[in-house]
XYZ file of C-alpha atoms in Angstrom:
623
model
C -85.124 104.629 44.153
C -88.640 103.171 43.057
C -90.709 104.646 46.003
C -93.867 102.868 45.082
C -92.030 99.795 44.946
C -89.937 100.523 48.281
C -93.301 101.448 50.050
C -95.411 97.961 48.481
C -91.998 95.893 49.604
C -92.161 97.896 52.925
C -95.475 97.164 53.328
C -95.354 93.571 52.642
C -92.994 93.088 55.006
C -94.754 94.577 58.050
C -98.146 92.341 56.716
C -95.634 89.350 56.907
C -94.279 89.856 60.262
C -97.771 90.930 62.018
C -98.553 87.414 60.232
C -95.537 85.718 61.936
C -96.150 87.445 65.045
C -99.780 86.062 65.474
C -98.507 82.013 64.322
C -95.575 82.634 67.055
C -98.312 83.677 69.842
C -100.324 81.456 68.751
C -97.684 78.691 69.048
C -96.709 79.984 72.141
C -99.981 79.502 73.798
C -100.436 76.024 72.815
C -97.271 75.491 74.396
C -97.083 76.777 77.776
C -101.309 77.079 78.767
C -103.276 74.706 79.124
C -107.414 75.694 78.446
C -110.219 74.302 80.097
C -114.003 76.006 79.740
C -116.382 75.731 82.574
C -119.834 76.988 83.263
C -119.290 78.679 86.447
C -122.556 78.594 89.044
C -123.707 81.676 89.964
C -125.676 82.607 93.153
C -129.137 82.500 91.611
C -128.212 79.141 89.942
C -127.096 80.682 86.233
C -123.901 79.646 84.932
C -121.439 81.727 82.880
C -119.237 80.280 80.123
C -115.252 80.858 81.267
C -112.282 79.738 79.581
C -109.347 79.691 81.441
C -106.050 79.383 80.239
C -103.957 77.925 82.394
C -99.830 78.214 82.741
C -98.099 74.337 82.199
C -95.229 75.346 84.662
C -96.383 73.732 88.005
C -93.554 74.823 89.962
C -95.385 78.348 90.608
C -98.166 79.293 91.696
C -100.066 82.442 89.332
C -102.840 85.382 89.961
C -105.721 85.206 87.710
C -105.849 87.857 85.678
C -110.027 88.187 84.160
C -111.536 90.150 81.093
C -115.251 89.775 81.956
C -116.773 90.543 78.522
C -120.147 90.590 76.516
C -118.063 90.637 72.690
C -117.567 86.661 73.514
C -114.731 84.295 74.910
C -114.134 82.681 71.574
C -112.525 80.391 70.199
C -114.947 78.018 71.906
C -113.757 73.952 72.451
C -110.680 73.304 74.741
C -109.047 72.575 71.693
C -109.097 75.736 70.016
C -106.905 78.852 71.635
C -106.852 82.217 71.460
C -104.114 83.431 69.406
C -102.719 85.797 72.349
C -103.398 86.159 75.553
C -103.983 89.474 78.026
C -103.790 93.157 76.017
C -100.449 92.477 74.378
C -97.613 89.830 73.963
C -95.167 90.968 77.404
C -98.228 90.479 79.129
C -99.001 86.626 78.285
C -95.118 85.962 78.431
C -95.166 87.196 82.398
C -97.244 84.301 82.979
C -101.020 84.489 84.630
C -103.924 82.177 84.592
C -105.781 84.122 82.308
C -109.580 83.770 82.201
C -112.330 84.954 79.519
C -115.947 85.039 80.542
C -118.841 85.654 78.542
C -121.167 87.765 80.587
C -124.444 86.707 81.942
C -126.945 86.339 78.720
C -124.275 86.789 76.318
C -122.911 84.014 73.726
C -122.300 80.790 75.706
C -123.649 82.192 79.114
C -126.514 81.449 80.599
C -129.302 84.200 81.812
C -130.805 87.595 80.899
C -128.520 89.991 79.466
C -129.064 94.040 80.229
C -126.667 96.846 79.096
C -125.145 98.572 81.499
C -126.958 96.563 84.401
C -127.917 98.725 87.411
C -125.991 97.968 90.466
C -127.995 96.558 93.347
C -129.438 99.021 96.059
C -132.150 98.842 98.750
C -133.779 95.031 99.821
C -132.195 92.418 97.946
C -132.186 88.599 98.980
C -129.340 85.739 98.713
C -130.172 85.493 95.311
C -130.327 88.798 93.847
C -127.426 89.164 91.347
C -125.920 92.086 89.521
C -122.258 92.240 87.762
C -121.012 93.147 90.975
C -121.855 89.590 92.531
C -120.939 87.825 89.260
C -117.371 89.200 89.254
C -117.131 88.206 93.118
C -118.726 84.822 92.666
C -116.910 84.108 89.865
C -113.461 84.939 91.703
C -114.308 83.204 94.383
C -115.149 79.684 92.142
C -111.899 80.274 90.457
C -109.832 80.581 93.789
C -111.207 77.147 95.153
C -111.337 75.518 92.017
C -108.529 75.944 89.649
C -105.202 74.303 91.258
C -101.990 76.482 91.416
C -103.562 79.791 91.925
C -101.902 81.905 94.510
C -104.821 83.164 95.704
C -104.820 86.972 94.031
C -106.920 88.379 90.956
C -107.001 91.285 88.849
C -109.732 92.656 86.335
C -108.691 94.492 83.051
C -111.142 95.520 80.218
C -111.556 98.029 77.296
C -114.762 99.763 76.742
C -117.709 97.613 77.611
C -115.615 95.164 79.653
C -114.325 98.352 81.009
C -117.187 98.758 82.823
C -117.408 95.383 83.844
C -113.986 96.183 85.566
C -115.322 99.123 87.010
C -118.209 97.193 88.571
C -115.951 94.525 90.246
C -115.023 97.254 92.745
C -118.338 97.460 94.804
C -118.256 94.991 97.540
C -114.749 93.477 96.063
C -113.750 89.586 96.448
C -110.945 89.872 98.804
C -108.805 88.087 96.218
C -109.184 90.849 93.536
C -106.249 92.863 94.324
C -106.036 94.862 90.914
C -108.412 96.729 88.481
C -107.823 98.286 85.610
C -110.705 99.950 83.588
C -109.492 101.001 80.529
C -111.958 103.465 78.762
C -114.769 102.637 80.830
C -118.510 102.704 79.487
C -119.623 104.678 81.944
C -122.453 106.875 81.521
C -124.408 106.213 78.185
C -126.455 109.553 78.803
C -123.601 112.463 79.868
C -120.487 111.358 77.800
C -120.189 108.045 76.374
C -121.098 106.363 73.365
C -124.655 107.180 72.818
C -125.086 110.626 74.244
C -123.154 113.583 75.085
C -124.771 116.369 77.087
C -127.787 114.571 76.692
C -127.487 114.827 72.798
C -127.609 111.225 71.023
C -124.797 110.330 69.045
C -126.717 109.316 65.908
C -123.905 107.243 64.045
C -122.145 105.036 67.307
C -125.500 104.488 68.063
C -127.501 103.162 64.969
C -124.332 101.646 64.152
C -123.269 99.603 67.150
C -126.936 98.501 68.151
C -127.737 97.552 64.993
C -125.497 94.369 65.416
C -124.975 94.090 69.420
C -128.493 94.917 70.242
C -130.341 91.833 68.319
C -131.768 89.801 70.738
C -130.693 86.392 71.130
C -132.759 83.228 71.872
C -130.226 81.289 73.338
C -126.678 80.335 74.446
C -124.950 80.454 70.952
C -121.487 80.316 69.662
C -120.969 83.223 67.431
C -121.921 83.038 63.731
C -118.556 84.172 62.068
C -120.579 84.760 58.476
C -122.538 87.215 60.050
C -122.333 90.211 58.261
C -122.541 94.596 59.457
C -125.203 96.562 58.294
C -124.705 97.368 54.750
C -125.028 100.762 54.235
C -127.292 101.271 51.367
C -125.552 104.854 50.267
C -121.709 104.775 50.948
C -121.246 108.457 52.485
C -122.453 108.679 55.871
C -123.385 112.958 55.885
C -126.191 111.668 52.961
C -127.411 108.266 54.572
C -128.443 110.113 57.785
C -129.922 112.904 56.059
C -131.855 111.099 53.250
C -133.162 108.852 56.606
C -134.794 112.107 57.728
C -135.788 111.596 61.396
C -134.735 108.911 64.233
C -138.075 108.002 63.838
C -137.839 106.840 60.712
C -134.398 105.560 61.212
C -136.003 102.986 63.886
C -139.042 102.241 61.555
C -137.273 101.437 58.237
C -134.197 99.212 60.037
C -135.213 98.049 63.772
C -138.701 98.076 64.117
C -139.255 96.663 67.547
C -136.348 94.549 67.302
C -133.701 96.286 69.268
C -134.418 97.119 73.092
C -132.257 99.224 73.796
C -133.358 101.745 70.581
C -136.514 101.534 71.846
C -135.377 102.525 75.473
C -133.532 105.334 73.779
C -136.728 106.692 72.719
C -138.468 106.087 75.533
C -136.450 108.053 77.945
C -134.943 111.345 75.911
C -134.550 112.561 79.472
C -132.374 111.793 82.637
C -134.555 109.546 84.299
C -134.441 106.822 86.783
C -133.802 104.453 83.719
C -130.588 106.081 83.159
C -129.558 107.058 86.674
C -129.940 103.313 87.728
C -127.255 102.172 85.062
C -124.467 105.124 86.174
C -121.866 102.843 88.271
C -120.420 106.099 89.686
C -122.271 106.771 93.016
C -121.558 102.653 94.084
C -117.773 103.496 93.590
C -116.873 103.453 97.109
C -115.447 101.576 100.115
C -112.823 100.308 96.833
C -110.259 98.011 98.696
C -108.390 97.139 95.049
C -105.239 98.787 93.654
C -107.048 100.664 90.583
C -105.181 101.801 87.439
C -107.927 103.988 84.925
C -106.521 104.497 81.842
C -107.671 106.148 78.373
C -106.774 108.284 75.621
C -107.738 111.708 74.846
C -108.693 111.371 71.628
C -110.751 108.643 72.146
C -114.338 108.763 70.293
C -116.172 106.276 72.667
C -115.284 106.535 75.819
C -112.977 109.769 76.591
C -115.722 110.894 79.435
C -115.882 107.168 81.475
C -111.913 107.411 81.812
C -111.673 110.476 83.634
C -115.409 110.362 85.053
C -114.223 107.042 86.813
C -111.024 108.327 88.455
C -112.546 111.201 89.866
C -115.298 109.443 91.441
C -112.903 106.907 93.761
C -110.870 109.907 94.271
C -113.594 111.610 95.683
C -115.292 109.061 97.363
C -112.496 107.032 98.407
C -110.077 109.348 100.158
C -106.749 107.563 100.545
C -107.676 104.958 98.477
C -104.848 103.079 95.564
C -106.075 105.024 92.576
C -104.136 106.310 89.862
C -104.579 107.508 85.934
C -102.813 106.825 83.017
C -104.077 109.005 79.687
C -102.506 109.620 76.540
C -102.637 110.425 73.159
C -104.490 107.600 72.015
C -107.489 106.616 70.098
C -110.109 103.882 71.558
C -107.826 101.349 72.779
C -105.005 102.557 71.084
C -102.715 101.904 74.117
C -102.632 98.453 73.389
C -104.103 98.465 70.006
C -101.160 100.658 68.480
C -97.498 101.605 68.945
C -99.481 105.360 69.895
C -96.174 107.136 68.044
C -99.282 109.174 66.259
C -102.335 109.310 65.117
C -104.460 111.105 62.056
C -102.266 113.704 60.351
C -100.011 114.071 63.662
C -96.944 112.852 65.456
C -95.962 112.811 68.655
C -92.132 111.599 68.504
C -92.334 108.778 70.962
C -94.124 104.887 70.966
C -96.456 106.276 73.919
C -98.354 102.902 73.723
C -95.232 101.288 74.450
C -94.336 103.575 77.490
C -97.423 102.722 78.654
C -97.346 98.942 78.255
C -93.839 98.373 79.758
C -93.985 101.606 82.390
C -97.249 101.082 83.956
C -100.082 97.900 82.772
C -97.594 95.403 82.966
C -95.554 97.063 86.113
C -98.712 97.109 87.942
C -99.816 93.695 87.709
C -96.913 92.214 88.586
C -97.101 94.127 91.583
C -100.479 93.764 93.194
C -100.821 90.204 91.599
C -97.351 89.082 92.179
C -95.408 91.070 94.510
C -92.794 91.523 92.197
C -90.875 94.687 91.352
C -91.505 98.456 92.046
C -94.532 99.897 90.557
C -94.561 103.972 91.638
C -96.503 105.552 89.155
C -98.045 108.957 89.994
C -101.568 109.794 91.130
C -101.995 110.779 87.423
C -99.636 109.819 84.565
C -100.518 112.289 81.311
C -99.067 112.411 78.095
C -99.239 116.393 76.845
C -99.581 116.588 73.068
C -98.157 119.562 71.396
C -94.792 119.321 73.624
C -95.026 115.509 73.743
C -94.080 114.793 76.566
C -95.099 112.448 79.704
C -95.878 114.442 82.986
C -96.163 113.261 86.550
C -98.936 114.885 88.426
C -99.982 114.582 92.418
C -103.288 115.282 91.256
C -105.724 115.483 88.307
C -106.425 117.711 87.527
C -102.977 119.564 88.575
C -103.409 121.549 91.545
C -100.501 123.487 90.053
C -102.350 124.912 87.194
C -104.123 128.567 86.543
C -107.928 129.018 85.602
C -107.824 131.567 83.123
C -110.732 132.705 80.877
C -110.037 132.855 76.854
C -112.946 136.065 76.389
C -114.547 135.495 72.639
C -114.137 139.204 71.017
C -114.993 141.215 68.041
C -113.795 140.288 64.515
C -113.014 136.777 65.405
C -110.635 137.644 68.053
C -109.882 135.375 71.139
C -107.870 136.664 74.314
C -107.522 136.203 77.696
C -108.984 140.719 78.325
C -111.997 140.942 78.742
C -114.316 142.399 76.135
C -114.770 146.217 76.682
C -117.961 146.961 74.142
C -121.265 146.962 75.369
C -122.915 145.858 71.991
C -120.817 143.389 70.223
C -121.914 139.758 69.010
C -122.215 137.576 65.670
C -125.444 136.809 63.786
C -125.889 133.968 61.856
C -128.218 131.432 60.516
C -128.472 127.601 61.578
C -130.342 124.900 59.110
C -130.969 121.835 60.124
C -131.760 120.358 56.829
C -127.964 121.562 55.753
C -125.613 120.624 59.153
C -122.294 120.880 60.095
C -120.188 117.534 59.015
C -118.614 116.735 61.576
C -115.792 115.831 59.755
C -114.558 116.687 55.891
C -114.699 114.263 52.998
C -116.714 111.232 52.579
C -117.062 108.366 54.907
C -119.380 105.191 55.024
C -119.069 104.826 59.172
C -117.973 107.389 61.662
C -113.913 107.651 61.748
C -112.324 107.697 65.012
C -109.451 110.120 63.296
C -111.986 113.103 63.416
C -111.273 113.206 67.033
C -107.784 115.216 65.986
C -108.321 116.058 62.217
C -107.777 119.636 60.639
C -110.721 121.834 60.855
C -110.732 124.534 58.004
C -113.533 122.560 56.159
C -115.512 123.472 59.201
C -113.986 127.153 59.149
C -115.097 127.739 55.926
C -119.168 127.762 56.511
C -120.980 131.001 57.550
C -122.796 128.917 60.452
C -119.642 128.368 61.725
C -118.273 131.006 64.041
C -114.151 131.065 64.753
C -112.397 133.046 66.923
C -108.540 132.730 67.577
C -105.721 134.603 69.317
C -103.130 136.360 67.890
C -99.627 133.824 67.349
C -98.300 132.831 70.720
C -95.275 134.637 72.054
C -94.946 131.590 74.752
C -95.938 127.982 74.960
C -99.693 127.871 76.775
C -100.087 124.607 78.307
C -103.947 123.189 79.375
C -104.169 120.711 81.311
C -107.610 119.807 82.956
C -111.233 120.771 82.297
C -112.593 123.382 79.688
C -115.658 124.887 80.399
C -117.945 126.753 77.900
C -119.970 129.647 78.685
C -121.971 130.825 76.356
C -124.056 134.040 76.343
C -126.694 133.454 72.934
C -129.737 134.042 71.823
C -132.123 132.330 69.055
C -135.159 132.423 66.937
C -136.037 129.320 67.463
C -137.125 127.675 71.092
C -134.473 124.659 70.862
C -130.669 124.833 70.122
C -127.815 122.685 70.096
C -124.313 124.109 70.810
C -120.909 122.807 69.711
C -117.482 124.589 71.302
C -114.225 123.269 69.672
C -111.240 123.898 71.251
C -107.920 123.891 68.172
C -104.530 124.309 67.894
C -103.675 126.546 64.669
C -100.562 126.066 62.671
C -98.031 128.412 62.121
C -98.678 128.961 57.746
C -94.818 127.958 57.267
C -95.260 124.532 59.449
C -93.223 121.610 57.658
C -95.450 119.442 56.089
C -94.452 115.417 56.561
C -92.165 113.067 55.186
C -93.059 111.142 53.339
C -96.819 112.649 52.815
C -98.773 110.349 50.928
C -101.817 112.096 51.723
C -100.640 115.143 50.183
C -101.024 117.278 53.435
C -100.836 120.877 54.271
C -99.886 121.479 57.624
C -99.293 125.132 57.132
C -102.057 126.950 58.757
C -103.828 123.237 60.156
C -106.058 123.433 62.501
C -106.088 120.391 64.834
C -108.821 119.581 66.981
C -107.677 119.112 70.892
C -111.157 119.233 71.891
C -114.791 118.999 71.211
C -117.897 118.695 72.583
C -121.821 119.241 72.211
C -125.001 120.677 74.525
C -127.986 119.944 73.763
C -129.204 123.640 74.754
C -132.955 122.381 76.282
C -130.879 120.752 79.286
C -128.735 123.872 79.958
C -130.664 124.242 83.440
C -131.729 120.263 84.225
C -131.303 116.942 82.489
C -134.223 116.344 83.891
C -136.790 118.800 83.242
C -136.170 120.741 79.707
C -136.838 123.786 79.319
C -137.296 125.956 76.031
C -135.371 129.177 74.705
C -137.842 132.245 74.743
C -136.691 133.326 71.295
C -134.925 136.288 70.977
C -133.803 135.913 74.812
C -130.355 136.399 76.212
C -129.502 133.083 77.731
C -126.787 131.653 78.996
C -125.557 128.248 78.192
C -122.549 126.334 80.209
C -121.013 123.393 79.528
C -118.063 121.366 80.559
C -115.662 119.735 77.527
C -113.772 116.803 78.394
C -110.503 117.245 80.088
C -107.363 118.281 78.139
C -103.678 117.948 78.458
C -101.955 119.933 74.925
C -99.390 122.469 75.038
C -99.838 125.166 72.125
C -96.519 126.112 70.930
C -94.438 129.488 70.533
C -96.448 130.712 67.253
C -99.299 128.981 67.051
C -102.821 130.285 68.102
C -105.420 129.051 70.007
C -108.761 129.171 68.470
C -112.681 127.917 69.323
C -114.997 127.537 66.877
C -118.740 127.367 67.383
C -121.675 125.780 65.629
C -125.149 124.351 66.217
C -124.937 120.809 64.247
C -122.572 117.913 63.976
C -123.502 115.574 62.311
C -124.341 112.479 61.438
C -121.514 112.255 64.546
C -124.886 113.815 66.364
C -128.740 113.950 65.511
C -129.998 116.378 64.466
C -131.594 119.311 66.706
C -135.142 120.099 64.877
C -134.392 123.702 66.526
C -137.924 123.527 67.841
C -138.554 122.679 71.748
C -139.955 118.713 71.779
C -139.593 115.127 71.958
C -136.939 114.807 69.090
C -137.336 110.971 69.095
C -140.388 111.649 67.423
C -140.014 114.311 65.308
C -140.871 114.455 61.764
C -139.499 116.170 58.919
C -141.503 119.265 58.917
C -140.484 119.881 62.556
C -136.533 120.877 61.366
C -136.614 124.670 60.861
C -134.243 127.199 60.322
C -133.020 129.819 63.081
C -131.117 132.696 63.423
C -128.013 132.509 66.480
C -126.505 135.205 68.404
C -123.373 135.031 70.145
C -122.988 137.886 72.691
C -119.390 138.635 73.522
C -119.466 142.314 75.184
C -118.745 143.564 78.862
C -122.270 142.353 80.218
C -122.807 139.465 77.893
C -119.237 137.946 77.715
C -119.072 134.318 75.955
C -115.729 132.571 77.463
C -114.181 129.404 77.687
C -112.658 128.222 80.923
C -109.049 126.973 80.967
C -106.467 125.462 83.199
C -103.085 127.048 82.331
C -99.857 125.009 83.651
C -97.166 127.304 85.368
């Protein structure tokens, strides 16, 4: 057979029923919802813009079911529809009033928008407002307004309307019985979007703020012919570097334009501006069944999923709270069938477990009082075995913390080291980073959360160290916590610890394999994260490396859940750049916001890994 011609005829057919699929939703809402658009008052007298879509069968009453978001409502006119409703098709066929809002100073809303708006606290009068108050006003308009309602709610979102999920929990409407944050923005300075570890994340950034963060004048309807940043050099690794400095990044393309670049720069440190926007500490007294759910390969918003859960577990003993993560990018429970994802399979349509097992199960429950909905405290997909697990608690009580020791010659083990002068040298330049990723790309992928890492393996200011094959499957499940013992030349450091599964070298490469891929001997990245090495002690006071010192620097990575198979190895790599996925760190102790090019020098690392300096990673091992 033809197989370029069976793949363009295969191809064409999924493009025409995706196209078929859209005309028949769209169809389907013009037929059974009616919309109507209101400005809905607010407390302090500002009204938001809120379709509502409401069911045409009047012999039942529905729960609302609200996506509070600042990426607008539209279509806008009461003659225009969406062409689906609710996160995917089962979901607008169970039948809810759905309702869109734009949030306050966003698109057709009235008021002052602020990202991430800081939650009340302290003196406030009958007026004062935050998204908290919107959500519950705007619940409570709905409930008396809108005929056939039967009186419950429930709050979904993805990313940013994530959060504004998250923040109808404080001081709940009694009508919201549900909430489901799905990849929560929840802490732009720890883990999400914009910073990890206190390290800004150059590309999601520049890129994202670039278009969200213009400010606008007025209530507008979107201007569909606006148009993304054109990047003037198509290969991300060179635009970032020719740019030269954040400094110059803001001059040359924002000026004073965006606000919240120029907060950025303000406050490099955790300070009240950023500790007033984290949502976490207000999570308690929550009276709402809550469902968090996210993927572990997300690229935005893997820390707000987990961050969130933990918080009303901790703060909320006894309360409804439960966790659904998988193997998904951002969104990709609902935004793909989640069967795989990069170069790798995982043998089942996860997103499809999840939609029919738990989102859908769990609104008809709390919003309806229909069917049985007993999903687990936490509900995990492991990757490497592929397969769903049931936990009582996350992470599993059940599992081991063991330490994986860093060793001579690259080794990795769980035995401690038994040398008392043992460690690697090398030399970090900030004018020549890490990629974060291999090949060439014009905006940052969200497939680098998984890809193969020998590009990375191949540098000499990358340092690898992996375990002999496995004579047993090793499953993590939980957090991973670096500890580093180093030393550097220079009074500033960033580090990098990747956590990777290593192929066995006679692994079956796919069929078919249009990308011509190797997976003998890949090595897939479970985990990654950064520290920016001046916080190591205090977000909020920096301190600087005494070069040459032995210091130690410790770090959680976001949670895991990956079994490594019989014959494969487990290996870390370590590195003190990725970029443009991070800025870069000038390897000198100061404001990096404004640092100029002369300030990026090279250094010389040391990573200690001996019987009184021992470098190890944390794990949780399942029994």
């Amino acid at each position: 057979m033809n197989l370029p011609k069976f793949f363009s005829i295969l191809l064409c057919l999924i493009i025409s029923n995706e196209l078929f699929a859209q005309q028949t939703d769209s169809a389907y809402v013009r037929e059974n919802f009616t919309k109507i658009e209101r400005q809905i008052p607010m407390r302090d007298g500002v009204k938001l813009f809120t379709s509502i879509y409401i069911p045409k069968n009047s012999t039942k009453k529905f729960p609302f079911l609200i996506n509070r978001t600042p990426y607008t409502v539209a279509p806008y006119g009461e003659d225009k529809y969406k062409t689906s409703l609710g996160n995917f098709p089962a979901m607008m066929r169970e039948g809810f009033i759905f309702v869109y809002q734009d949030v306050r100073g966003r698109w057709m809303s009235e008021g002052t928008f602020e990202d991430i708006r800081p939650q009340l606290v302290g003196k406030t009068t009958k007026n004062s407002i935050d998204e908290s108050t919107d959500t519950y006003d705007t619940i409570d308009w709905l409930v008396k307004n809108i005929k056939n309602n039967n009186g419950n709610a429930g709050i979904y979102g993805i990313s940013y309307p994530g959060f504004y999920s998250t923040t109808s929990l404080p001081n709940s409407h009694p009508a919201l019985k549900a909430v489901s944050p799905q990849a929560p923005v929840t802490d732009w300075f720890m883990g999400d979007d914009f910073h990890h570890r206190g390290t800004l994340f150059l590309m999601d950034a520049f890129t994202f703020m670039g278009s969200f963060g213009v400010p606008r004048l007025k209530p507008i309807v979107p201007d569909r012919s606006a148009k993304r940043f054109q990047f003037p050099i198509q290969d991300n690794y060179r635009f970032y570097l020719e740019a030269g400095t954040i400094k110059n990044l803001k001059t040359k393309y924002f000026a004073d334009s965006i606000k919240f670049w120029n907060d950025l720069s303000k406050h490099s440190n955790l300070d009240t501006f950023w500790k007033a926007r984290l949502i976490l500490p207000h999570l308690t007294n929550v009276k709402p069944a809550v469902m968090v759910v996210g993927g572990f390969f997300d690229a935005e918003d893997a820390y707000g999923t987990f961050a969130t859960y933990k918080a009303i577990e901790k703060q909320n003993p006894g309360a409804n709270n439960i966790l659904v993560a998988g193997p998904w990018f951002h969104g990709g429970w609902v935004r793909s069938d989640g069967s795989s994802f990069g170069d790798i399979k995982f043998g089942k349509t996860t997103s499809i477990d999840y939609q029919t097992q738990y989102e859908l199960p769990f609104f008809k429950h709390y919003l309806k009082g229909e069917g049985e909905f007993n999903a687990a405290d936490a509900n995990i997909f492991v990757t490497g075995s592929n397969e769903w697990k049931k936990f009582k608690t996350w992470p599993p009580v059940e599992a081991e913390t063991k330490n994986l020791y860093l060793q001579p010659n690259g080794k990795l083990g769980f035995e401690k080291v038994g040398r008392t002068d043992s460690w690697d040298e090398y030399v970090s330049d900030p004018n020549s980073p890490v990629p974060y990723q291999d090949g060439v790309q014009v905006r940052r992928t969200r497939e680098y959360m998984i890809d193969d890492q020998r590009f990375a393996a191949r540098r000499p200011d990358v340092k690898t160290f992996q375990t002999d094959a496995l004579t047993e499957d090793i499953t993590l499940t939980g957090p991973v916590l670096a500890n580093l013992v180093v030393s550097t030349t220079g009074t500033d450091a960033d580090y990098v610890v990747k956590l990777i599964d290593v192929y066995p070298e006679d692994e079956t490469n796919p069929i078919p394999n249009p990308k011509n891929i190797v997976m003998g001997g890949y090595e897939m990245l479970v985990r990654g994260e950064i520290m920016r090495g001046k916080y190591r002690n205090s977000f909020e006071k920096p301190e600087p490396f005494i070069p040459g010192t032995i210091t130690k620097v410790n770090y959680p990575l976001p949670d895991v859940a990956h079994t490594f198979k019989k014959g494969h190895k487990i290996m870390i790599q370590i590195q003190n750049s990725w970029f443009p996925l991070a800025d870069r760190n000038p390897q000198k102790f100061m404001d990096i916001y404004q640092a100029e090019p002369q300030d990026f020098q090279k250094a010389t690392h040391k990573i200690y890994h001996d019987t009184f300096n021992s470098s190890f990673i944390t794990v949780s091992v399942l029994k």
